[in-house]
JSON list of C-alpha atoms in Angstrom, two decimals:
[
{"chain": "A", "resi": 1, "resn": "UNK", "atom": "CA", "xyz": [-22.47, 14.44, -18.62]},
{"chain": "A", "resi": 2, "resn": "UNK", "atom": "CA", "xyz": [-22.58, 10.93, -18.26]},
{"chain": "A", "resi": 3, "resn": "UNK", "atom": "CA", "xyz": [-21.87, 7.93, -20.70]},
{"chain": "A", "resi": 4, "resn": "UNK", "atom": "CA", "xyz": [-21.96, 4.15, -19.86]},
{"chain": "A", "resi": 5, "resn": "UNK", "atom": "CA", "xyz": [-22.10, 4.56, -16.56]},
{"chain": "A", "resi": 6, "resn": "UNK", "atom": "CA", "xyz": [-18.92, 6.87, -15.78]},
{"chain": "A", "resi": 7, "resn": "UNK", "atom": "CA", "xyz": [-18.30, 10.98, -16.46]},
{"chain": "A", "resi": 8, "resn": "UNK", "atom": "CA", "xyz": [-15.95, 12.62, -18.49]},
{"chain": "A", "resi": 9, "resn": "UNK", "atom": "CA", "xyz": [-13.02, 13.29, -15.58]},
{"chain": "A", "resi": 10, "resn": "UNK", "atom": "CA", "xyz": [-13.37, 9.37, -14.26]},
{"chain": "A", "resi": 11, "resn": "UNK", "atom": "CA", "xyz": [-13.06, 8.25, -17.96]},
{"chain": "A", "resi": 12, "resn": "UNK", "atom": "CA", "xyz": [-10.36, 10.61, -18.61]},
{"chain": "A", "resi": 13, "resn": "UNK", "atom": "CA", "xyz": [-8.49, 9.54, -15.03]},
{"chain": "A", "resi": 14, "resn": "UNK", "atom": "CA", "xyz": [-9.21, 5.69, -15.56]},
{"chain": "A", "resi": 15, "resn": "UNK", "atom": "CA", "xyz": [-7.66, 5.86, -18.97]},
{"chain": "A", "resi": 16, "resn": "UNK", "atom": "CA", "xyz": [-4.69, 8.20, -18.23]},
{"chain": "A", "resi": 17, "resn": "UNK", "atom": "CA", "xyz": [-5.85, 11.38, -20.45]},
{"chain": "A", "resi": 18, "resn": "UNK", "atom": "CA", "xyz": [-3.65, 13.67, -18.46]},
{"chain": "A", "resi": 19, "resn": "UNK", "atom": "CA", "xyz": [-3.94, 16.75, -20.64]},
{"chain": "A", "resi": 20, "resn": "UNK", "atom": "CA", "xyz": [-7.47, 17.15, -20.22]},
{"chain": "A", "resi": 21, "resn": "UNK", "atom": "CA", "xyz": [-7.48, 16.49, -17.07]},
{"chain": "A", "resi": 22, "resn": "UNK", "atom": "CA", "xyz": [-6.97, 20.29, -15.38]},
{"chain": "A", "resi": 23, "resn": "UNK", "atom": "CA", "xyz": [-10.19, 21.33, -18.16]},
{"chain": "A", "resi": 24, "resn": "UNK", "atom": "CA", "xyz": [-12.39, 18.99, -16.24]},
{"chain": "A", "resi": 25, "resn": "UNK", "atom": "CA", "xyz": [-11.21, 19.32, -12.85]},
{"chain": "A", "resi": 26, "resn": "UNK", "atom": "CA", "xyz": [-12.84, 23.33, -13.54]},
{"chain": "A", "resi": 27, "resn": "UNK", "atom": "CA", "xyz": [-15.54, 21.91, -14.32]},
{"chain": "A", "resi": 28, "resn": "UNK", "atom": "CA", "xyz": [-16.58, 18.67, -12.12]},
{"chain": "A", "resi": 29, "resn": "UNK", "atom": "CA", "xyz": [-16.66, 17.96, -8.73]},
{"chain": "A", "resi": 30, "resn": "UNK", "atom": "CA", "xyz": [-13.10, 15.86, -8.24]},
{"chain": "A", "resi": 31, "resn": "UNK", "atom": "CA", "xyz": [-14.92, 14.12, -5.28]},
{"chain": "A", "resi": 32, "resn": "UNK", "atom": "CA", "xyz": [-17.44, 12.92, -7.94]},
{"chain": "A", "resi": 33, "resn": "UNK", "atom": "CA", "xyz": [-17.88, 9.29, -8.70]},
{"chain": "A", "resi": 34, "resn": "UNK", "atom": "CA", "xyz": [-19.01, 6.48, -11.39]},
{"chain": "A", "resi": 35, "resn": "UNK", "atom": "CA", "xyz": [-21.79, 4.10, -11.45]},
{"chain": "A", "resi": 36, "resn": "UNK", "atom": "CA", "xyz": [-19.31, 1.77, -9.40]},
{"chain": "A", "resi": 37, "resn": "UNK", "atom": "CA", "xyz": [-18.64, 3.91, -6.53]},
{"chain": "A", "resi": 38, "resn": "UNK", "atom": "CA", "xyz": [-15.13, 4.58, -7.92]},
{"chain": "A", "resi": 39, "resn": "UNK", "atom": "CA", "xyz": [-13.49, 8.23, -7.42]},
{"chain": "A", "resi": 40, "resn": "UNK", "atom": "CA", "xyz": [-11.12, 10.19, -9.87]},
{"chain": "A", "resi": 41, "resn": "UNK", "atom": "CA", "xyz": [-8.27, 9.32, -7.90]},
{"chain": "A", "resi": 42, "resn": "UNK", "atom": "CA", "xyz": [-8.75, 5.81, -7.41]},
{"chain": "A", "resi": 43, "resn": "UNK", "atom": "CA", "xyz": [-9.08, 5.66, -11.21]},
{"chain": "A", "resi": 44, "resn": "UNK", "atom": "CA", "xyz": [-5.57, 6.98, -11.87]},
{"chain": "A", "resi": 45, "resn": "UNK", "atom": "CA", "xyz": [-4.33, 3.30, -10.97]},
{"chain": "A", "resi": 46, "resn": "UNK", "atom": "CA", "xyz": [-6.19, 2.01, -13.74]},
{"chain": "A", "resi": 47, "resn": "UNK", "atom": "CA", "xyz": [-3.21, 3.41, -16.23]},
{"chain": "A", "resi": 48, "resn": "UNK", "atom": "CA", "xyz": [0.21, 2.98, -16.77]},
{"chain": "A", "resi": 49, "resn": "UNK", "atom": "CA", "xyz": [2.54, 3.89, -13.34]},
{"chain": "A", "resi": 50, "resn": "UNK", "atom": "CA", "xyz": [4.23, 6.20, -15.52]},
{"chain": "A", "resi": 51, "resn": "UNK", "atom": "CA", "xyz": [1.11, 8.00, -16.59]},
{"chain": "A", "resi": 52, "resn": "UNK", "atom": "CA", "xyz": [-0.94, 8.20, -12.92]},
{"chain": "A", "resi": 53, "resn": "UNK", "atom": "CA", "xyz": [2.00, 10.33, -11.50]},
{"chain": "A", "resi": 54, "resn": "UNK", "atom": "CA", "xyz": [1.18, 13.40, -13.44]},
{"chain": "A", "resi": 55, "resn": "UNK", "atom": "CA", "xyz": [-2.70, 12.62, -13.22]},
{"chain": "A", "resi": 56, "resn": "UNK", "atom": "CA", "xyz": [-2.96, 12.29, -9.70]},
{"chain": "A", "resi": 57, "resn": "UNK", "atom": "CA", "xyz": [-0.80, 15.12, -9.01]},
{"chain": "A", "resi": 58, "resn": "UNK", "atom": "CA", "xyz": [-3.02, 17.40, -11.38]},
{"chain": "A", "resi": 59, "resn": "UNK", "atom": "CA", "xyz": [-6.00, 15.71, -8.67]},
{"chain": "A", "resi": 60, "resn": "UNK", "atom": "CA", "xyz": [-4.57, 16.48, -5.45]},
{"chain": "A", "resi": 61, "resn": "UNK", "atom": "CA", "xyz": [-3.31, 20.18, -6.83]},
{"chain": "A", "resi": 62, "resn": "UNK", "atom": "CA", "xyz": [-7.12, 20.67, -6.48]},
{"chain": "A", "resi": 63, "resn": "UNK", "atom": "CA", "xyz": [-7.12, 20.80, -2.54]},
{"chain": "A", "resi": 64, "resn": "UNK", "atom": "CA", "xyz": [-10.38, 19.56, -1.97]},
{"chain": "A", "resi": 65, "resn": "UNK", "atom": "CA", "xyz": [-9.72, 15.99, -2.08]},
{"chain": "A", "resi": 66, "resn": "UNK", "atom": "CA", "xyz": [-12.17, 13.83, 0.52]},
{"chain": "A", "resi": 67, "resn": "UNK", "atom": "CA", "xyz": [-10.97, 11.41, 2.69]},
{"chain": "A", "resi": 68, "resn": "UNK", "atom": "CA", "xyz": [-13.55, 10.54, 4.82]},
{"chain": "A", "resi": 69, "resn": "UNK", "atom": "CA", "xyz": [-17.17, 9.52, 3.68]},
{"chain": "A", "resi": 70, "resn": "UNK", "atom": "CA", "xyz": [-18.19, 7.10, 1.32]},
{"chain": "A", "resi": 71, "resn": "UNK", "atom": "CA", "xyz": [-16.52, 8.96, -1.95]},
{"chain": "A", "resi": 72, "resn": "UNK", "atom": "CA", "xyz": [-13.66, 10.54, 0.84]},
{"chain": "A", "resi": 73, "resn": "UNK", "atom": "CA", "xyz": [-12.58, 6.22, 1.62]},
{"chain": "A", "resi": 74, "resn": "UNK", "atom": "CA", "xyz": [-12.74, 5.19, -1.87]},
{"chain": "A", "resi": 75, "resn": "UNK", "atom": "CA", "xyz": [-9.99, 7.82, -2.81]},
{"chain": "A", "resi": 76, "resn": "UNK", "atom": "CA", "xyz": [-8.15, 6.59, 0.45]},
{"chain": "A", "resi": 77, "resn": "UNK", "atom": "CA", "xyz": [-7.80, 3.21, -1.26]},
{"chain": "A", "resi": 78, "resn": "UNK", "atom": "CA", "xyz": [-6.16, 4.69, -3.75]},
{"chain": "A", "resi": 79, "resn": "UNK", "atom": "CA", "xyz": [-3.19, 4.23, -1.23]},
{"chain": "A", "resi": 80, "resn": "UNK", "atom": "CA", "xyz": [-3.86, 0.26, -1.60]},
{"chain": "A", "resi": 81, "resn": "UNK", "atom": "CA", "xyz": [-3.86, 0.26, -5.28]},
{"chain": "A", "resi": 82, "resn": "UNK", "atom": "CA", "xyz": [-0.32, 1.82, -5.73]},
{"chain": "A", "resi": 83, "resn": "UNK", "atom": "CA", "xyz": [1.12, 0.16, -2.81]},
{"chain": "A", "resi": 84, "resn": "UNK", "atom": "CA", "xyz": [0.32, -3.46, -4.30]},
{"chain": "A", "resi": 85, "resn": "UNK", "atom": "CA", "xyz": [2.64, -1.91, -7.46]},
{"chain": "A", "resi": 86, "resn": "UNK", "atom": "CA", "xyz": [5.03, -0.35, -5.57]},
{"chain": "A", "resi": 87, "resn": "UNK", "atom": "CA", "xyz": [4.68, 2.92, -6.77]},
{"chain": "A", "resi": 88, "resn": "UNK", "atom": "CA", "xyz": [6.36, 4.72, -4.19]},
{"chain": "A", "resi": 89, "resn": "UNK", "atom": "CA", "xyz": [6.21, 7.82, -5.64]},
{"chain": "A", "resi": 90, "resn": "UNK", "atom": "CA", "xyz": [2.32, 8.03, -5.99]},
{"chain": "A", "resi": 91, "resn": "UNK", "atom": "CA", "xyz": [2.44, 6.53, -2.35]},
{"chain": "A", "resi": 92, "resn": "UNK", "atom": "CA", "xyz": [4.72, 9.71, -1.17]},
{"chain": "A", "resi": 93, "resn": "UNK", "atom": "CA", "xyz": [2.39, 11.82, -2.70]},
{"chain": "A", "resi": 94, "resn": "UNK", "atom": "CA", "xyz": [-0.98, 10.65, -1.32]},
{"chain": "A", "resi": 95, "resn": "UNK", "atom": "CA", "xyz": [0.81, 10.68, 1.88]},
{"chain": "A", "resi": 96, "resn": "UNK", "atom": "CA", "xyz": [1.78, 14.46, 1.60]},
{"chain": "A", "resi": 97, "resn": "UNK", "atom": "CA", "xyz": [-1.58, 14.97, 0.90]},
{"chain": "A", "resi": 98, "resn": "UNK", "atom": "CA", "xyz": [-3.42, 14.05, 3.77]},
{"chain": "A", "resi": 99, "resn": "UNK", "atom": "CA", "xyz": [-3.42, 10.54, 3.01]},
{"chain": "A", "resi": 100, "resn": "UNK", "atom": "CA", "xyz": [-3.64, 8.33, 6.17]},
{"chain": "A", "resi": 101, "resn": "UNK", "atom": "CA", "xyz": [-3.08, 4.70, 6.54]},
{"chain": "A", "resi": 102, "resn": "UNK", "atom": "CA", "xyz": [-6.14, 2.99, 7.96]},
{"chain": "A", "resi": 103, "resn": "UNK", "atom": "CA", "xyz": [-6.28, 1.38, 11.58]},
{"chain": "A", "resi": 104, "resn": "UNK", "atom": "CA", "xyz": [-6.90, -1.15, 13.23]},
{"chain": "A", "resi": 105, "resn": "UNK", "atom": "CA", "xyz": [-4.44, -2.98, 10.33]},
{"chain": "A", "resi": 106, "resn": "UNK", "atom": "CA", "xyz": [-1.82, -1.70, 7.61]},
{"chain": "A", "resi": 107, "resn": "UNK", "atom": "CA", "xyz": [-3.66, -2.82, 5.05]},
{"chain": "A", "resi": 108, "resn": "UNK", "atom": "CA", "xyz": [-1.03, -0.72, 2.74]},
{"chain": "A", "resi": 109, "resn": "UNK", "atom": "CA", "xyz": [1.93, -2.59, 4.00]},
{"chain": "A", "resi": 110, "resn": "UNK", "atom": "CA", "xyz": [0.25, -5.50, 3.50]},
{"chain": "A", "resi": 111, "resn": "UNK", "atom": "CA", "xyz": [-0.37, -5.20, 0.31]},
{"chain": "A", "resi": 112, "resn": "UNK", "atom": "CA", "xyz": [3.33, -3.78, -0.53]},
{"chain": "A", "resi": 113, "resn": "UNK", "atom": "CA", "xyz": [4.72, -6.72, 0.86]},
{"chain": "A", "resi": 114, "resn": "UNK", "atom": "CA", "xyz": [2.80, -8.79, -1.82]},
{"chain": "A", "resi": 115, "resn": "UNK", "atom": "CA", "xyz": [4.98, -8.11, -5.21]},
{"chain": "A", "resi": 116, "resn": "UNK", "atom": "CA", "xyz": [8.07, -10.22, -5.43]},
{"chain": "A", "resi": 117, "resn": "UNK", "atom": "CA", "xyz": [11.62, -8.94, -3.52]},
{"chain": "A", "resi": 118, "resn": "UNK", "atom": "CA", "xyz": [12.79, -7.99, -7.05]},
{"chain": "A", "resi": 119, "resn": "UNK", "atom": "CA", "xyz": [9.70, -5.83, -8.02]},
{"chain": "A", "resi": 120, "resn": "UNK", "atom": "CA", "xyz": [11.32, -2.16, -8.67]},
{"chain": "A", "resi": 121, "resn": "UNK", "atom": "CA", "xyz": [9.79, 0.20, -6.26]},
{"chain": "A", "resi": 122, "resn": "UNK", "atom": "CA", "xyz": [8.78, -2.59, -3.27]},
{"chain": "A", "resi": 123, "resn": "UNK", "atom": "CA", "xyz": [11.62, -1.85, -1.06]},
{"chain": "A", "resi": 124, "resn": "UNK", "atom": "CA", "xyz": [11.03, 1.80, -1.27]},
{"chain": "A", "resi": 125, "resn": "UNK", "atom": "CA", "xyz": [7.35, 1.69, -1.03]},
{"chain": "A", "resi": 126, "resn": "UNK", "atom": "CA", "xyz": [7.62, -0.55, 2.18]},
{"chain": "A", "resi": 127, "resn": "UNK", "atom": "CA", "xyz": [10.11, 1.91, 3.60]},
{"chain": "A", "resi": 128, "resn": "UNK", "atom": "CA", "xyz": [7.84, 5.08, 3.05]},
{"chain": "A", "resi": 129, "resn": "UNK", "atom": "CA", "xyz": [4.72, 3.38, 4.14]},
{"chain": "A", "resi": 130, "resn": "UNK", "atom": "CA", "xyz": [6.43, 1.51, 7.77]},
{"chain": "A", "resi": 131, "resn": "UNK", "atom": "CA", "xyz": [8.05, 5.23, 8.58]},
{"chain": "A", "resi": 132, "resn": "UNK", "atom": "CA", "xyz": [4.23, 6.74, 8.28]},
{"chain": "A", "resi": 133, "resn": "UNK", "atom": "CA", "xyz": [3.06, 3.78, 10.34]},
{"chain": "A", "resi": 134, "resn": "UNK", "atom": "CA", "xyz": [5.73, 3.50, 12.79]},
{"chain": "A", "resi": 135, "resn": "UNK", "atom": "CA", "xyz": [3.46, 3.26, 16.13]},
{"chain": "A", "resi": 136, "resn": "UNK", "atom": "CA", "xyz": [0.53, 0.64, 14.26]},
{"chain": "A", "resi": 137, "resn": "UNK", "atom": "CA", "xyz": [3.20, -1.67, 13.05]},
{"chain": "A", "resi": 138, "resn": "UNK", "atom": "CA", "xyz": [1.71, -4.32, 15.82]},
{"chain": "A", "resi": 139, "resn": "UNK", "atom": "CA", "xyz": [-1.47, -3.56, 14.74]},
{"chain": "A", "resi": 140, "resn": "UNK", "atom": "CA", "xyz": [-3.14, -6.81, 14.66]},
{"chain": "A", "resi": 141, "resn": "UNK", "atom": "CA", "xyz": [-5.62, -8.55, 12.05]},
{"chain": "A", "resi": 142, "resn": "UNK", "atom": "CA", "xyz": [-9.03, -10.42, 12.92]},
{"chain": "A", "resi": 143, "resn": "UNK", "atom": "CA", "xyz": [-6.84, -13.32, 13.66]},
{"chain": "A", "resi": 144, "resn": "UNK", "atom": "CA", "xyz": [-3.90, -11.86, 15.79]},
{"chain": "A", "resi": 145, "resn": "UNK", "atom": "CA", "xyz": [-1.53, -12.00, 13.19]},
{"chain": "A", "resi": 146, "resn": "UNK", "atom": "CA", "xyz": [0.79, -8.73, 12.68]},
{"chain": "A", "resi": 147, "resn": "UNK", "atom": "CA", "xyz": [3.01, -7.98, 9.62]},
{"chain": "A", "resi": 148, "resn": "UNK", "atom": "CA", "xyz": [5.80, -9.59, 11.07]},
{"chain": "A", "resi": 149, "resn": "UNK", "atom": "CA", "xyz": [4.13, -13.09, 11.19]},
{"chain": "A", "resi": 150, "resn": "UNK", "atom": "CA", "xyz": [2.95, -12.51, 7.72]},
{"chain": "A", "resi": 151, "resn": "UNK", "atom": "CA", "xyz": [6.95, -11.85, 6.16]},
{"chain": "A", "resi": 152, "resn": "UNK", "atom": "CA", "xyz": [8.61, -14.51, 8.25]},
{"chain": "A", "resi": 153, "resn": "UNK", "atom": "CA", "xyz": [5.72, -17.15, 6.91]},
{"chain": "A", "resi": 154, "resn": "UNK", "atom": "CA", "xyz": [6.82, -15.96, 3.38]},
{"chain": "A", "resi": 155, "resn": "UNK", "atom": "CA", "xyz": [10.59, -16.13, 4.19]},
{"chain": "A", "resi": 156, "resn": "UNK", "atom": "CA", "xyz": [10.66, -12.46, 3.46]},
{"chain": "A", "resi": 157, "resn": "UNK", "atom": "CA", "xyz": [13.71, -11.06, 4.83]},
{"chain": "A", "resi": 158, "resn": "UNK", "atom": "CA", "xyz": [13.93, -7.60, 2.81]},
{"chain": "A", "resi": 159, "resn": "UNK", "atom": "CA", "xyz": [10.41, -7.04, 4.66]},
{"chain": "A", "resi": 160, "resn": "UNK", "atom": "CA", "xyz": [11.36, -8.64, 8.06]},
{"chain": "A", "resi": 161, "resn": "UNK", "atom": "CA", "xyz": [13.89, -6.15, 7.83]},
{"chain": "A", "resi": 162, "resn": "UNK", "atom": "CA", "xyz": [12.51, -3.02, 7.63]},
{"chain": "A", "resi": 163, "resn": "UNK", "atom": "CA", "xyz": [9.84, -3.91, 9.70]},
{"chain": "A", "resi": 164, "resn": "UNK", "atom": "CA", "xyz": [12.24, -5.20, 12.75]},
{"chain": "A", "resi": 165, "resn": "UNK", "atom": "CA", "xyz": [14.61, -1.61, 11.51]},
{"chain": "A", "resi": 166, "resn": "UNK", "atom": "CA", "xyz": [10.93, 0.45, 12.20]},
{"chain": "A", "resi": 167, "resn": "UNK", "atom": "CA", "xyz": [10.34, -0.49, 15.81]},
{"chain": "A", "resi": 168, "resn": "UNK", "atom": "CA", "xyz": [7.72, -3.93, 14.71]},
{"chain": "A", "resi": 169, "resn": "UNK", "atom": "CA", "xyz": [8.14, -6.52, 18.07]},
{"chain": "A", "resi": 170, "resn": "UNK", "atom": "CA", "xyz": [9.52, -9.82, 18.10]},
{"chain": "A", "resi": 171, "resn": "UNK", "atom": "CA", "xyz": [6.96, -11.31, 20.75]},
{"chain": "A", "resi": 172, "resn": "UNK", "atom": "CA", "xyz": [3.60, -10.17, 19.34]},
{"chain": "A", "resi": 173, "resn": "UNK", "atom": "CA", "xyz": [1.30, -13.48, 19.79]},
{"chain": "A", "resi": 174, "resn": "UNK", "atom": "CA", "xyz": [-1.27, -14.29, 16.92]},
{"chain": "A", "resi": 175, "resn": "UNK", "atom": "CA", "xyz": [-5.09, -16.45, 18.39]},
{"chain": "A", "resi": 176, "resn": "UNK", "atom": "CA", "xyz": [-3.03, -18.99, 17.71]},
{"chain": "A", "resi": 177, "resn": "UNK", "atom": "CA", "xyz": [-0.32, -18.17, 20.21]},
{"chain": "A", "resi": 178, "resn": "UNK", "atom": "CA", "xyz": [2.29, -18.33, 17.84]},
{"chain": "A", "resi": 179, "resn": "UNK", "atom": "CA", "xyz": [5.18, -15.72, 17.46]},
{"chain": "A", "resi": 180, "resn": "UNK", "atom": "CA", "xyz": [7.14, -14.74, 14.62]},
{"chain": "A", "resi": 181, "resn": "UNK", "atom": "CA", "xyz": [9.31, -17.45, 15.08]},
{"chain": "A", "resi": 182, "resn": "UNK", "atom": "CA", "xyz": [6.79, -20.04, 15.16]},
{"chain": "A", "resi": 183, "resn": "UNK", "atom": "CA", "xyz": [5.75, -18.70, 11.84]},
{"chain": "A", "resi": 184, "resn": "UNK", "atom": "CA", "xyz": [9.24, -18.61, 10.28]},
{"chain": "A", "resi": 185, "resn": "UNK", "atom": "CA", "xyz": [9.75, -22.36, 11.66]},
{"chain": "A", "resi": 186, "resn": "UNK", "atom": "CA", "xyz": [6.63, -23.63, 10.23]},
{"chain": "A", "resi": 187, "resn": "UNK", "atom": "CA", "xyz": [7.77, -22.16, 7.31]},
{"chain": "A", "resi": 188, "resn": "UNK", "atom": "CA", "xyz": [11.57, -22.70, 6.82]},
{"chain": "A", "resi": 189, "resn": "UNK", "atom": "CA", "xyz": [13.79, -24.32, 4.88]},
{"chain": "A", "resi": 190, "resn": "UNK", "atom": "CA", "xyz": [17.15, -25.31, 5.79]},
{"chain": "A", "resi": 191, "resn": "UNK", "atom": "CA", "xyz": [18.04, -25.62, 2.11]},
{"chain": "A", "resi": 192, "resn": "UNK", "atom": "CA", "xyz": [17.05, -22.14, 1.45]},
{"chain": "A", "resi": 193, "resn": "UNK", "atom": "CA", "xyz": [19.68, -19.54, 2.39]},
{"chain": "A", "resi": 194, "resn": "UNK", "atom": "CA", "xyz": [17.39, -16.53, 2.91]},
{"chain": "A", "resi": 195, "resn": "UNK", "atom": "CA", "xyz": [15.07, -18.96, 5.75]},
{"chain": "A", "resi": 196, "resn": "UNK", "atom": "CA", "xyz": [18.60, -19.29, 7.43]},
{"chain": "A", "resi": 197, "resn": "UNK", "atom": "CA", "xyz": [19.23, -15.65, 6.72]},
{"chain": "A", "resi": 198, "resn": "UNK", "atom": "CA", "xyz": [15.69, -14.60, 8.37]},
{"chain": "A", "resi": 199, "resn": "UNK", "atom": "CA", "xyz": [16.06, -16.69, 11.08]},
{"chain": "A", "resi": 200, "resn": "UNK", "atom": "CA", "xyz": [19.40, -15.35, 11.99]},
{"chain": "A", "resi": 201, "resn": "UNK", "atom": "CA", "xyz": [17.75, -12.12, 11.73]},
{"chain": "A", "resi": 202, "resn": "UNK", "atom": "CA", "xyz": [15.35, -12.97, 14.40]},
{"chain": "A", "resi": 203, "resn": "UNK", "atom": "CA", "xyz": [17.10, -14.27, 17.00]},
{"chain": "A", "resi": 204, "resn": "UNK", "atom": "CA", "xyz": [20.10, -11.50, 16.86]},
{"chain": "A", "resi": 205, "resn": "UNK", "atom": "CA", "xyz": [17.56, -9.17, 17.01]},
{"chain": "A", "resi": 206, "resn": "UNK", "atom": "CA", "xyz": [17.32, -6.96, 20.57]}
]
């Protein structure tokens, strides 16, 4: 049944009720959806990090998780949701299963770059994610701009990093005809030892 909106296994999901969780998945489609659109799985990242792991792992036990289709790309966003957290280990398991990152841009990576370099579970999560996505890394956005541009305008050197470490290119040219370095200048300052850092970065970089 239904009740404002939602069913019992979204509610349950949404508000991290994990030990009900295999009752209902017996019992309701784990594809289903509330009056929002919103999947089982996507609502795991409405609780606690802590609690999602053993919810969405009861979820994708199920083996008949959609990815494709209207239900199938709202549980594939599930892989934005934890990545903005860095919740690496939810990312490692929607990755193992089946879990792709979406083209033309790495959305994911994008939105793991956003939490602060001191946020427990970035690094990792940026790692996992750039490894999966090793050939799109140049992928570019609606304005030309790759994840590369996007960390050296933020001074971001952990993610400059393991981008440059996972095969992203220096020389990648936004509609603006700017480069990374062009970005990073823009954006430095020479008072700021990690700009200094970055730039180093770039230019002893093959």
């Amino acid at each position: 049944g239904t009740f404002h909106g939602t069913n019992a296994l979204c509610f349950a999901c949404a508000h991290g009720l994990k030990s009900i969780i295999p009752r209902l998945l017996s019992q309701t489609d784990v594809n289903c959806a509330d009056a929002e659109g919103n999947t089982p799985l996507y609502l795991c990242f409405g609780s606690s990090q802590t609690t999602c792991i053993p919810t969405i792992t009861h979820i994708l036990q199920s083996e008949k998780v959609c990815w494709t289709g209207s239900t199938g790309h709202r549980n594939a966003a599930s892989l934005d949701s934890c990545s903005k957290v860095g919740n690496f280990r939810a990312v490692k398991l929607l990755i193992a299963a089946g879990c792709t990152i979406p083209s033309p841009f790495c959305y994911p990576l994008l939105h793991a770059m956003n939490p602060p370099p001191s946020h427990p579970g970035r690094k990792e999560t940026l790692k996992i994610l750039t490894e999966v996505a090793s050939s799109d890394l140049d992928n570019q956005s609606s304005s030309g701009q790759v994840l590369l541009h996007t960390a050296c305008r933020n001074i971001d050197i952990e993610s400059a990093t393991i981008l440059l470490n996972g095969g992203a290119s220096l020389t990648t040219i936004d509609g603006d005809s700017r480069t990374c370095l062009h970005h990073l200048v823009s954006a430095i300052d020479i008072e700021n030892a990690a700009s200094l850092d970055l730039l180093k970065l770039l230019l002893l970089s093959p």
